[in-house]
Amino acid sequence: MFPIPPASVPPDPVTPVPPPTPSHMAPLSRGALAMLLAGLSMLGPLSIDTYLPAFGAIQGSLQASPLEVQQSLTFYMLAFAGMVLWHGAISDTFGRRNVVLVSLLMFAIGSLGCASAHTVHYLWFFRILQGVSAGAGVVISRAIIRDLYADAAAARLLSLVTMIFSIAPAVAPILGGWIVIWFDWRSIFLFLALYTVVLLAFCYWRLPETLPMEKRQPFNPRFLASSYGQILRSPLFHIKAGIVALNFAGLFLFITAAPEMLPKQLGLGPSQFAWLFIPCVSGIFMGAAAANRIAGRVTFARQIGIGFAFLLCAASVNVVYHLFLPPSLPWSVLPLFFYTFGMSLVGPGATLLALDLFPHIRGTVASCQSFASTLLGAVVAGVISPLLSGSVLWLASGQLAFTALALAMWLVSRRFRHRLLGSFKA
């Protein structure tokens, strides 16, 4: 059975909403809920990482330039970032479950459209449709966790979701590479459509509605403007969202550079992308396991501090190595294990601290938080990664710069917390 939502959440005005969850639904265990939420969150990385090994095949099939194919990722990220800002607010009004079901249906349609695209412009259009719908899973998963659990219990469940979710970035590029070899690039999007349909069926029958009617918010311009205004005026929100976004950008820099870096710098083929992704995902998994274990035993501040120690050391070692030695395996990718380990320690605490700034509009806060990460990811994919992907040293230096900026923001938030809260309330 699900726990009662935290009592600290104040009652909010309500508006007419769709009918409640069907009575045939059996309650989910904590483990089953974690698997389902992780499955929803996987849509984002699956829709990016599975088709990275197919860039060359897409260029030949659609007679497109490398830049045009790269732009299919950029357009996806921009659409993801633009819509992710609204998923949470919509779910605050109409409920978490309904938004998830509609977004899954849209993503399935977008995947089928990508599979049938005959020009790169059609591919762009359906990638935008995928981007518009893919973000609901990760945003609403965070809101569902905070709807049901408080403090250490929420941190443990979020870490468990991260552990399961971390499988996707490891499996996706390997799976995409083999699909391209044995079938063709269109089969990658057919696989995504099949995965989404299965997830849609499971969510319809098993995903509960976690936001009761008395906690729902009105969906009108005045209330939305007020909600977003509260969030955007909060310096602490910008800092905590920025910490997560910058650390993710340091990893995403390497992921988006993989189609250029791995073949030219390390001599790897499409089926060998695991050299990059397995260290990254192993670090995410182990870091999430560590975060799960220490949740409730140490404060969020201490956990985040330990995570930053791993992040800064890993990024610094990566830069120093490539200053003096040429790129080689496994040394060029090994620091990413420790980087992602630290990222998984920082992420849950920073995420929950941001959500707790505005407990009555957690869905909207989760949207704004995801928007920050995705918007920065789009800039990384479209601008920074193409500039730095010609050298592993440049990539490592970019990662270190992102990490240093995130650490500086965290230290500022710790040093001037009371002053920042005072300026926000004023």
Short mmCIF file of C-alpha atoms in Angstrom, two decimals:
data_model
loop_
_atom_site.label_atom_id
_atom_site.label_comp_id
_atom_site.label_asym_id
_atom_site.label_seq_id
_atom_site.Cartn_x
_atom_site.Cartn_y
_atom_site.Cartn_z
CA MET A 1 0.00 0.00 0.00
CA PHE A 2 1.10 3.56 -0.62
CA PRO A 3 1.90 5.84 2.31
CA ILE A 4 -0.16 8.91 3.05
CA PRO A 5 1.26 12.01 1.31
CA PRO A 6 3.34 14.25 3.63
CA ALA A 7 1.16 16.26 5.98
CA SER A 8 3.16 19.42 5.34
CA VAL A 9 1.55 19.89 1.93
CA PRO A 10 -1.18 22.53 2.31
CA PRO A 11 -4.62 22.15 0.73
CA ASP A 12 -5.01 23.86 -2.62
CA PRO A 13 -7.95 25.09 -4.72
CA VAL A 14 -9.42 22.50 -7.06
CA THR A 15 -10.94 22.49 -10.51
CA PRO A 16 -13.00 19.84 -12.32
CA VAL A 17 -10.76 16.91 -13.28
CA PRO A 18 -11.16 13.62 -15.14
CA PRO A 19 -12.67 10.59 -13.36
CA PRO A 20 -10.54 8.86 -10.70
CA THR A 21 -8.30 5.87 -11.32
CA PRO A 22 -10.25 2.71 -12.31
CA SER A 23 -11.13 0.44 -9.39
CA HIS A 24 -9.62 -2.65 -11.06
CA MET A 25 -6.11 -1.39 -10.34
CA ALA A 26 -4.14 -3.39 -7.77
CA PRO A 27 -1.65 -1.51 -5.59
CA LEU A 28 2.02 -1.63 -6.62
CA SER A 29 4.85 -2.59 -4.31
CA ARG A 30 7.70 -0.14 -3.79
CA GLY A 31 9.96 -2.20 -6.06
CA ALA A 32 7.35 -2.49 -8.81
CA LEU A 33 6.67 1.25 -8.62
CA ALA A 34 10.39 1.94 -8.93
CA MET A 35 10.61 -0.27 -12.02
CA LEU A 36 7.61 1.42 -13.62
CA LEU A 37 8.88 4.93 -12.93
CA ALA A 38 12.32 3.97 -14.20
CA GLY A 39 10.73 2.59 -17.36
CA LEU A 40 9.01 5.92 -17.93
CA SER A 41 12.22 7.84 -17.29
CA MET A 42 14.09 5.61 -19.77
CA LEU A 43 12.22 7.06 -22.75
CA GLY A 44 14.54 10.07 -22.83
CA PRO A 45 17.89 8.25 -22.96
CA LEU A 46 16.51 5.47 -25.16
CA SER A 47 15.32 7.97 -27.76
CA ILE A 48 18.80 9.55 -27.82
CA ASP A 49 21.31 6.77 -27.25
CA THR A 50 19.80 4.03 -29.41
CA TYR A 51 20.11 6.01 -32.63
CA LEU A 52 23.55 7.55 -32.08
CA PRO A 53 25.32 4.54 -33.70
CA ALA A 54 22.99 4.92 -36.71
CA PHE A 55 24.03 8.46 -37.67
CA GLY A 56 26.12 7.24 -40.59
CA ALA A 57 23.36 4.95 -41.87
CA ILE A 58 20.79 7.76 -41.62
CA GLN A 59 23.05 10.09 -43.60
CA GLY A 60 23.31 7.59 -46.44
CA SER A 61 19.65 6.56 -46.43
CA LEU A 62 18.21 10.09 -46.35
CA GLN A 63 21.05 11.69 -48.34
CA ALA A 64 21.62 14.12 -45.49
CA SER A 65 24.76 15.84 -44.26
CA PRO A 66 26.31 14.99 -40.87
CA LEU A 67 25.12 18.37 -39.58
CA GLU A 68 21.52 17.72 -40.68
CA VAL A 69 21.47 14.39 -38.86
CA GLN A 70 23.03 16.02 -35.79
CA GLN A 71 20.25 18.60 -35.92
CA SER A 72 17.66 15.84 -35.48
CA LEU A 73 19.11 15.46 -31.98
CA THR A 74 19.17 19.21 -31.41
CA PHE A 75 15.52 19.63 -32.47
CA TYR A 76 14.55 16.74 -30.21
CA MET A 77 16.32 18.34 -27.26
CA LEU A 78 14.76 21.76 -27.89
CA ALA A 79 11.26 20.24 -28.12
CA PHE A 80 11.95 18.20 -25.00
CA ALA A 81 13.09 21.30 -23.13
CA GLY A 82 10.17 23.43 -24.32
CA MET A 83 7.46 20.96 -23.36
CA VAL A 84 9.06 19.62 -20.21
CA LEU A 85 8.33 23.02 -18.70
CA TRP A 86 4.61 22.22 -18.91
CA HIS A 87 4.30 18.52 -18.08
CA GLY A 88 4.41 19.13 -14.34
CA ALA A 89 1.98 22.04 -14.37
CA ILE A 90 -0.49 20.04 -16.46
CA SER A 91 -0.16 17.07 -14.10
CA ASP A 92 -0.76 19.38 -11.12
CA THR A 93 -4.19 20.04 -12.63
CA PHE A 94 -5.26 16.86 -14.42
CA GLY A 95 -3.39 14.29 -12.38
CA ARG A 96 -0.14 12.43 -12.92
CA ARG A 97 -1.60 9.33 -14.56
CA ASN A 98 -3.55 11.03 -17.35
CA VAL A 99 -0.57 13.06 -18.52
CA VAL A 100 1.63 9.96 -18.60
CA LEU A 101 -0.86 8.01 -20.73
CA VAL A 102 -1.32 10.79 -23.30
CA SER A 103 2.42 11.42 -23.58
CA LEU A 104 3.15 7.73 -24.16
CA LEU A 105 0.61 7.61 -26.97
CA MET A 106 2.21 10.67 -28.62
CA PHE A 107 5.69 9.18 -28.30
CA ALA A 108 4.59 5.95 -29.97
CA ILE A 109 3.16 7.94 -32.90
CA GLY A 110 6.38 9.95 -33.17
CA SER A 111 8.48 6.78 -33.19
CA LEU A 112 6.45 5.26 -36.01
CA GLY A 113 6.78 8.53 -37.93
CA CYS A 114 10.58 8.49 -37.56
CA ALA A 115 10.68 4.90 -38.81
CA SER A 116 8.77 5.89 -41.96
CA ALA A 117 10.60 9.19 -42.66
CA HIS A 118 11.85 9.49 -46.26
CA THR A 119 13.64 12.83 -45.89
CA VAL A 120 15.63 14.37 -43.07
CA HIS A 121 12.97 17.08 -42.71
CA TYR A 122 10.30 14.49 -41.91
CA LEU A 123 12.74 12.96 -39.43
CA TRP A 124 13.13 16.36 -37.79
CA PHE A 125 9.35 16.73 -37.47
CA PHE A 126 8.76 13.37 -35.82
CA ARG A 127 11.81 13.77 -33.59
CA ILE A 128 10.20 17.00 -32.39
CA LEU A 129 7.00 15.04 -31.63
CA GLN A 130 9.09 12.54 -29.67
CA GLY A 131 10.76 15.37 -27.79
CA VAL A 132 7.43 16.99 -26.91
CA SER A 133 6.20 13.80 -25.24
CA ALA A 134 9.32 12.05 -23.88
CA GLY A 135 9.85 14.39 -20.94
CA ALA A 136 6.62 13.55 -19.11
CA GLY A 137 8.08 10.34 -17.72
CA VAL A 138 11.06 11.83 -15.92
CA VAL A 139 9.17 14.91 -14.68
CA ILE A 140 6.10 13.13 -13.38
CA SER A 141 8.15 10.30 -11.88
CA ARG A 142 9.81 12.81 -9.54
CA ALA A 143 6.46 14.34 -8.63
CA ILE A 144 4.94 10.90 -7.95
CA ILE A 145 7.81 10.00 -5.62
CA ARG A 146 7.38 13.22 -3.65
CA ASP A 147 3.57 12.81 -3.63
CA LEU A 148 3.97 9.51 -1.80
CA TYR A 149 7.15 9.70 0.25
CA ALA A 150 9.01 12.20 2.42
CA ASP A 151 12.68 12.84 3.12
CA ALA A 152 14.80 9.66 3.46
CA ALA A 153 12.10 7.39 1.99
CA ALA A 154 11.81 9.64 -1.06
CA ALA A 155 15.59 9.74 -1.44
CA ARG A 156 15.79 5.94 -1.27
CA LEU A 157 13.08 5.46 -3.88
CA LEU A 158 14.60 8.11 -6.17
CA SER A 159 17.98 6.38 -5.88
CA LEU A 160 16.37 3.01 -6.65
CA VAL A 161 14.69 4.48 -9.73
CA THR A 162 18.06 5.90 -10.79
CA MET A 163 19.71 2.49 -10.38
CA ILE A 164 17.17 0.80 -12.64
CA PHE A 165 17.05 3.74 -15.03
CA SER A 166 20.84 3.62 -15.44
CA ILE A 167 20.50 0.40 -17.43
CA ALA A 168 19.11 2.35 -20.39
CA PRO A 169 22.19 4.42 -21.32
CA ALA A 170 24.33 1.25 -21.15
CA VAL A 171 22.05 -0.99 -23.18
CA ALA A 172 20.72 1.59 -25.65
CA PRO A 173 23.84 2.29 -27.74
CA ILE A 174 24.80 -1.39 -27.80
CA LEU A 175 21.29 -2.36 -28.85
CA GLY A 176 21.18 0.44 -31.42
CA GLY A 177 24.51 -0.64 -32.87
CA TRP A 178 23.42 -4.25 -33.29
CA ILE A 179 20.04 -3.25 -34.74
CA VAL A 180 21.83 -1.17 -37.38
CA ILE A 181 24.14 -4.08 -38.21
CA TRP A 182 21.46 -6.79 -38.37
CA PHE A 183 18.51 -4.74 -39.65
CA ASP A 184 18.58 -1.00 -40.44
CA TRP A 185 18.24 2.35 -38.71
CA ARG A 186 14.45 2.41 -39.12
CA SER A 187 14.17 -0.68 -36.92
CA ILE A 188 15.55 1.37 -34.03
CA PHE A 189 12.44 3.56 -34.07
CA LEU A 190 10.19 0.52 -34.49
CA PHE A 191 11.78 -0.86 -31.34
CA LEU A 192 11.06 2.43 -29.53
CA ALA A 193 7.43 2.28 -30.69
CA LEU A 194 7.06 -1.30 -29.39
CA TYR A 195 8.66 -0.41 -26.06
CA THR A 196 6.30 2.54 -25.67
CA VAL A 197 3.18 0.51 -26.47
CA VAL A 198 4.12 -2.09 -23.84
CA LEU A 199 4.76 0.67 -21.31
CA LEU A 200 1.46 2.35 -22.20
CA ALA A 201 -0.47 -0.87 -21.57
CA PHE A 202 1.27 -1.45 -18.25
CA CYS A 203 0.69 2.13 -17.09
CA TYR A 204 -2.98 1.95 -18.06
CA TRP A 205 -3.52 -1.12 -15.92
CA ARG A 206 -1.13 -0.54 -13.02
CA LEU A 207 -0.03 3.09 -12.62
CA PRO A 208 -1.99 4.68 -9.74
CA GLU A 209 -3.08 8.29 -9.49
CA THR A 210 -1.03 9.80 -6.66
CA LEU A 211 -2.34 13.37 -6.67
CA PRO A 212 -5.73 13.49 -4.91
CA MET A 213 -8.39 15.83 -6.24
CA GLU A 214 -8.20 18.13 -3.23
CA LYS A 215 -4.49 18.76 -3.94
CA ARG A 216 -4.90 19.68 -7.61
CA GLN A 217 -4.29 23.18 -8.88
CA PRO A 218 -6.29 25.35 -11.29
CA PHE A 219 -5.01 25.46 -14.85
CA ASN A 220 -5.47 29.13 -15.69
CA PRO A 221 -3.06 31.83 -16.85
CA ARG A 222 -3.10 33.78 -13.59
CA PHE A 223 -2.31 30.80 -11.38
CA LEU A 224 0.33 29.46 -13.80
CA ALA A 225 1.99 32.87 -14.01
CA SER A 226 1.99 33.07 -10.22
CA SER A 227 3.45 29.56 -9.85
CA TYR A 228 6.20 30.04 -12.41
CA GLY A 229 6.88 33.49 -11.00
CA GLN A 230 7.43 32.08 -7.50
CA ILE A 231 9.87 29.51 -8.85
CA LEU A 232 11.77 31.81 -11.19
CA ARG A 233 12.18 34.47 -8.48
CA SER A 234 13.84 31.97 -6.15
CA PRO A 235 17.67 32.17 -6.25
CA LEU A 236 17.87 28.87 -4.37
CA PHE A 237 15.83 27.12 -7.04
CA HIS A 238 18.14 28.38 -9.78
CA ILE A 239 21.16 27.22 -7.82
CA LYS A 240 19.83 23.74 -7.03
CA ALA A 241 18.48 23.21 -10.54
CA GLY A 242 21.73 24.56 -11.96
CA ILE A 243 23.81 22.10 -9.94
CA VAL A 244 21.97 19.11 -11.41
CA ALA A 245 21.95 20.61 -14.93
CA LEU A 246 25.67 21.44 -14.98
CA ASN A 247 26.75 18.04 -13.69
CA PHE A 248 24.55 16.35 -16.29
CA ALA A 249 25.99 18.63 -18.99
CA GLY A 250 29.48 17.39 -18.12
CA LEU A 251 28.36 13.83 -18.89
CA PHE A 252 26.16 14.74 -21.85
CA LEU A 253 29.15 16.45 -23.46
CA PHE A 254 30.82 13.06 -23.88
CA ILE A 255 27.61 11.26 -24.87
CA THR A 256 26.76 13.64 -27.71
CA ALA A 257 30.38 13.67 -28.88
CA ALA A 258 30.47 9.86 -29.07
CA PRO A 259 29.68 9.52 -32.82
CA GLU A 260 32.65 11.80 -33.59
CA MET A 261 35.03 10.98 -30.74
CA LEU A 262 34.89 7.18 -30.56
CA PRO A 263 35.70 6.42 -34.22
CA LYS A 264 38.25 9.20 -34.79
CA GLN A 265 39.95 9.45 -31.39
CA LEU A 266 39.71 5.86 -30.15
CA GLY A 267 39.17 3.87 -33.37
CA LEU A 268 35.89 2.24 -32.29
CA GLY A 269 33.01 1.12 -34.53
CA PRO A 270 29.21 1.42 -34.10
CA SER A 271 28.96 -1.85 -32.13
CA GLN A 272 31.72 -0.75 -29.70
CA PHE A 273 30.00 2.27 -28.13
CA ALA A 274 29.84 0.24 -24.92
CA TRP A 275 33.43 1.34 -24.23
CA LEU A 276 32.02 4.76 -23.37
CA PHE A 277 28.60 3.91 -22.01
CA ILE A 278 29.38 0.99 -19.69
CA PRO A 279 31.75 3.02 -17.45
CA CYS A 280 29.22 5.85 -17.36
CA VAL A 281 26.29 3.65 -16.51
CA SER A 282 28.23 1.54 -14.02
CA GLY A 283 29.12 4.73 -12.18
CA ILE A 284 25.50 5.89 -12.20
CA PHE A 285 24.34 2.51 -10.88
CA MET A 286 26.96 2.25 -8.15
CA GLY A 287 26.50 5.87 -7.13
CA ALA A 288 22.73 5.43 -6.92
CA ALA A 289 23.23 2.28 -4.84
CA ALA A 290 25.50 4.21 -2.48
CA ALA A 291 22.98 7.07 -2.28
CA ASN A 292 20.23 4.56 -1.51
CA ARG A 293 22.30 3.03 1.27
CA ILE A 294 23.25 6.26 3.01
CA ALA A 295 19.83 7.95 2.65
CA GLY A 296 18.65 8.94 6.12
CA ARG A 297 22.09 8.29 7.65
CA VAL A 298 23.78 11.48 6.48
CA THR A 299 22.36 14.87 5.62
CA PHE A 300 21.71 15.88 2.02
CA ALA A 301 24.45 18.50 2.37
CA ARG A 302 27.07 15.92 3.36
CA GLN A 303 25.97 13.53 0.62
CA ILE A 304 26.22 16.29 -1.99
CA GLY A 305 29.66 17.28 -0.70
CA ILE A 306 30.95 13.71 -1.05
CA GLY A 307 29.52 13.56 -4.55
CA PHE A 308 31.30 16.75 -5.57
CA ALA A 309 34.60 15.31 -4.32
CA PHE A 310 34.22 12.45 -6.82
CA LEU A 311 33.10 14.78 -9.61
CA LEU A 312 35.95 17.22 -9.25
CA CYS A 313 38.65 14.55 -8.85
CA ALA A 314 37.41 12.57 -11.86
CA ALA A 315 37.20 15.59 -14.16
CA SER A 316 40.61 16.86 -13.04
CA VAL A 317 42.32 13.49 -13.57
CA ASN A 318 40.77 13.28 -17.04
CA VAL A 319 42.23 16.65 -18.00
CA VAL A 320 45.68 15.93 -16.56
CA TYR A 321 45.91 12.55 -18.30
CA HIS A 322 45.11 13.97 -21.74
CA LEU A 323 47.48 16.90 -21.25
CA PHE A 324 50.43 14.51 -21.28
CA LEU A 325 49.25 11.32 -23.00
CA PRO A 326 47.29 10.52 -26.18
CA PRO A 327 43.74 9.10 -25.97
CA SER A 328 43.71 5.36 -25.28
CA LEU A 329 41.53 2.65 -23.80
CA PRO A 330 40.58 2.22 -21.04
CA TRP A 331 42.19 5.34 -19.57
CA SER A 332 40.24 7.86 -21.67
CA VAL A 333 36.90 6.56 -20.40
CA LEU A 334 37.73 5.28 -16.90
CA PRO A 335 37.38 8.71 -15.20
CA LEU A 336 33.77 8.81 -16.40
CA PHE A 337 32.93 5.98 -13.98
CA PHE A 338 33.97 8.12 -11.01
CA TYR A 339 32.34 11.21 -12.51
CA THR A 340 28.95 9.53 -12.84
CA PHE A 341 29.36 7.94 -9.39
CA GLY A 342 29.62 11.42 -7.91
CA MET A 343 26.79 12.69 -10.10
CA SER A 344 24.48 10.03 -8.66
CA LEU A 345 25.36 11.10 -5.13
CA VAL A 346 24.67 14.77 -5.82
CA GLY A 347 21.51 14.31 -7.92
CA PRO A 348 18.90 12.94 -5.45
CA GLY A 349 19.68 15.44 -2.70
CA ALA A 350 19.77 18.47 -4.98
CA THR A 351 16.57 17.34 -6.72
CA LEU A 352 14.59 16.84 -3.50
CA LEU A 353 15.89 20.09 -1.99
CA ALA A 354 14.58 21.93 -5.06
CA LEU A 355 11.19 20.18 -4.92
CA ASP A 356 10.80 21.05 -1.25
CA LEU A 357 11.12 24.78 -1.94
CA PHE A 358 7.50 24.76 -3.24
CA PRO A 359 5.72 21.63 -1.91
CA HIS A 360 2.26 22.69 -3.15
CA ILE A 361 3.37 22.83 -6.82
CA ARG A 362 5.91 20.03 -6.98
CA GLY A 363 4.92 19.05 -10.51
CA THR A 364 5.65 22.55 -11.77
CA VAL A 365 8.96 22.63 -9.89
CA ALA A 366 9.94 19.27 -11.40
CA SER A 367 9.12 20.68 -14.84
CA CYS A 368 11.29 23.74 -14.32
CA GLN A 369 14.12 21.59 -13.00
CA SER A 370 13.98 19.26 -16.00
CA PHE A 371 13.70 22.25 -18.32
CA ALA A 372 16.97 23.65 -17.00
CA SER A 373 18.80 20.34 -17.54
CA THR A 374 17.31 19.77 -20.97
CA LEU A 375 17.88 23.30 -22.24
CA LEU A 376 21.52 23.14 -21.23
CA GLY A 377 21.69 19.68 -22.81
CA ALA A 378 20.38 21.11 -26.08
CA VAL A 379 23.05 23.81 -26.02
CA VAL A 380 25.69 21.16 -25.33
CA ALA A 381 24.44 18.94 -28.18
CA GLY A 382 24.01 21.71 -30.73
CA VAL A 383 26.87 24.10 -29.94
CA ILE A 384 29.43 22.99 -27.36
CA SER A 385 29.85 19.33 -28.31
CA PRO A 386 30.52 20.00 -32.03
CA LEU A 387 33.16 22.56 -31.02
CA LEU A 388 34.96 20.26 -28.57
CA SER A 389 34.46 16.78 -30.06
CA GLY A 390 37.67 16.96 -32.11
CA SER A 391 39.81 16.37 -29.01
CA VAL A 392 39.32 14.30 -25.85
CA LEU A 393 41.34 16.91 -23.97
CA TRP A 394 38.90 19.62 -25.00
CA LEU A 395 35.97 17.45 -23.91
CA ALA A 396 37.61 16.73 -20.55
CA SER A 397 38.32 20.45 -20.07
CA GLY A 398 34.68 21.28 -20.83
CA GLN A 399 33.55 18.69 -18.31
CA LEU A 400 35.85 20.15 -15.65
CA ALA A 401 34.50 23.65 -16.34
CA PHE A 402 30.89 22.46 -15.88
CA THR A 403 31.82 20.68 -12.64
CA ALA A 404 33.68 23.67 -11.22
CA LEU A 405 30.74 25.96 -11.95
CA ALA A 406 28.29 23.53 -10.31
CA LEU A 407 30.50 23.30 -7.22
CA ALA A 408 30.75 27.08 -7.03
CA MET A 409 26.95 27.35 -7.10
CA TRP A 410 26.63 24.77 -4.33
CA LEU A 411 29.15 26.60 -2.13
CA VAL A 412 27.33 29.89 -2.71
CA SER A 413 24.01 28.31 -1.72
CA ARG A 414 25.56 26.95 1.50
CA ARG A 415 27.35 30.17 2.40
CA PHE A 416 24.54 32.61 1.65
CA ARG A 417 21.43 30.45 2.15
CA HIS A 418 19.72 32.76 4.66
CA ARG A 419 20.46 35.84 2.58
CA LEU A 420 19.12 34.14 -0.57
CA LEU A 421 15.95 33.08 1.24
CA GLY A 422 15.51 36.60 2.54
CA SER A 423 15.87 38.17 -0.90
CA PHE A 424 13.32 35.71 -2.31
CA LYS A 425 10.75 36.36 0.41
CA ALA A 426 11.23 40.10 0.07
#
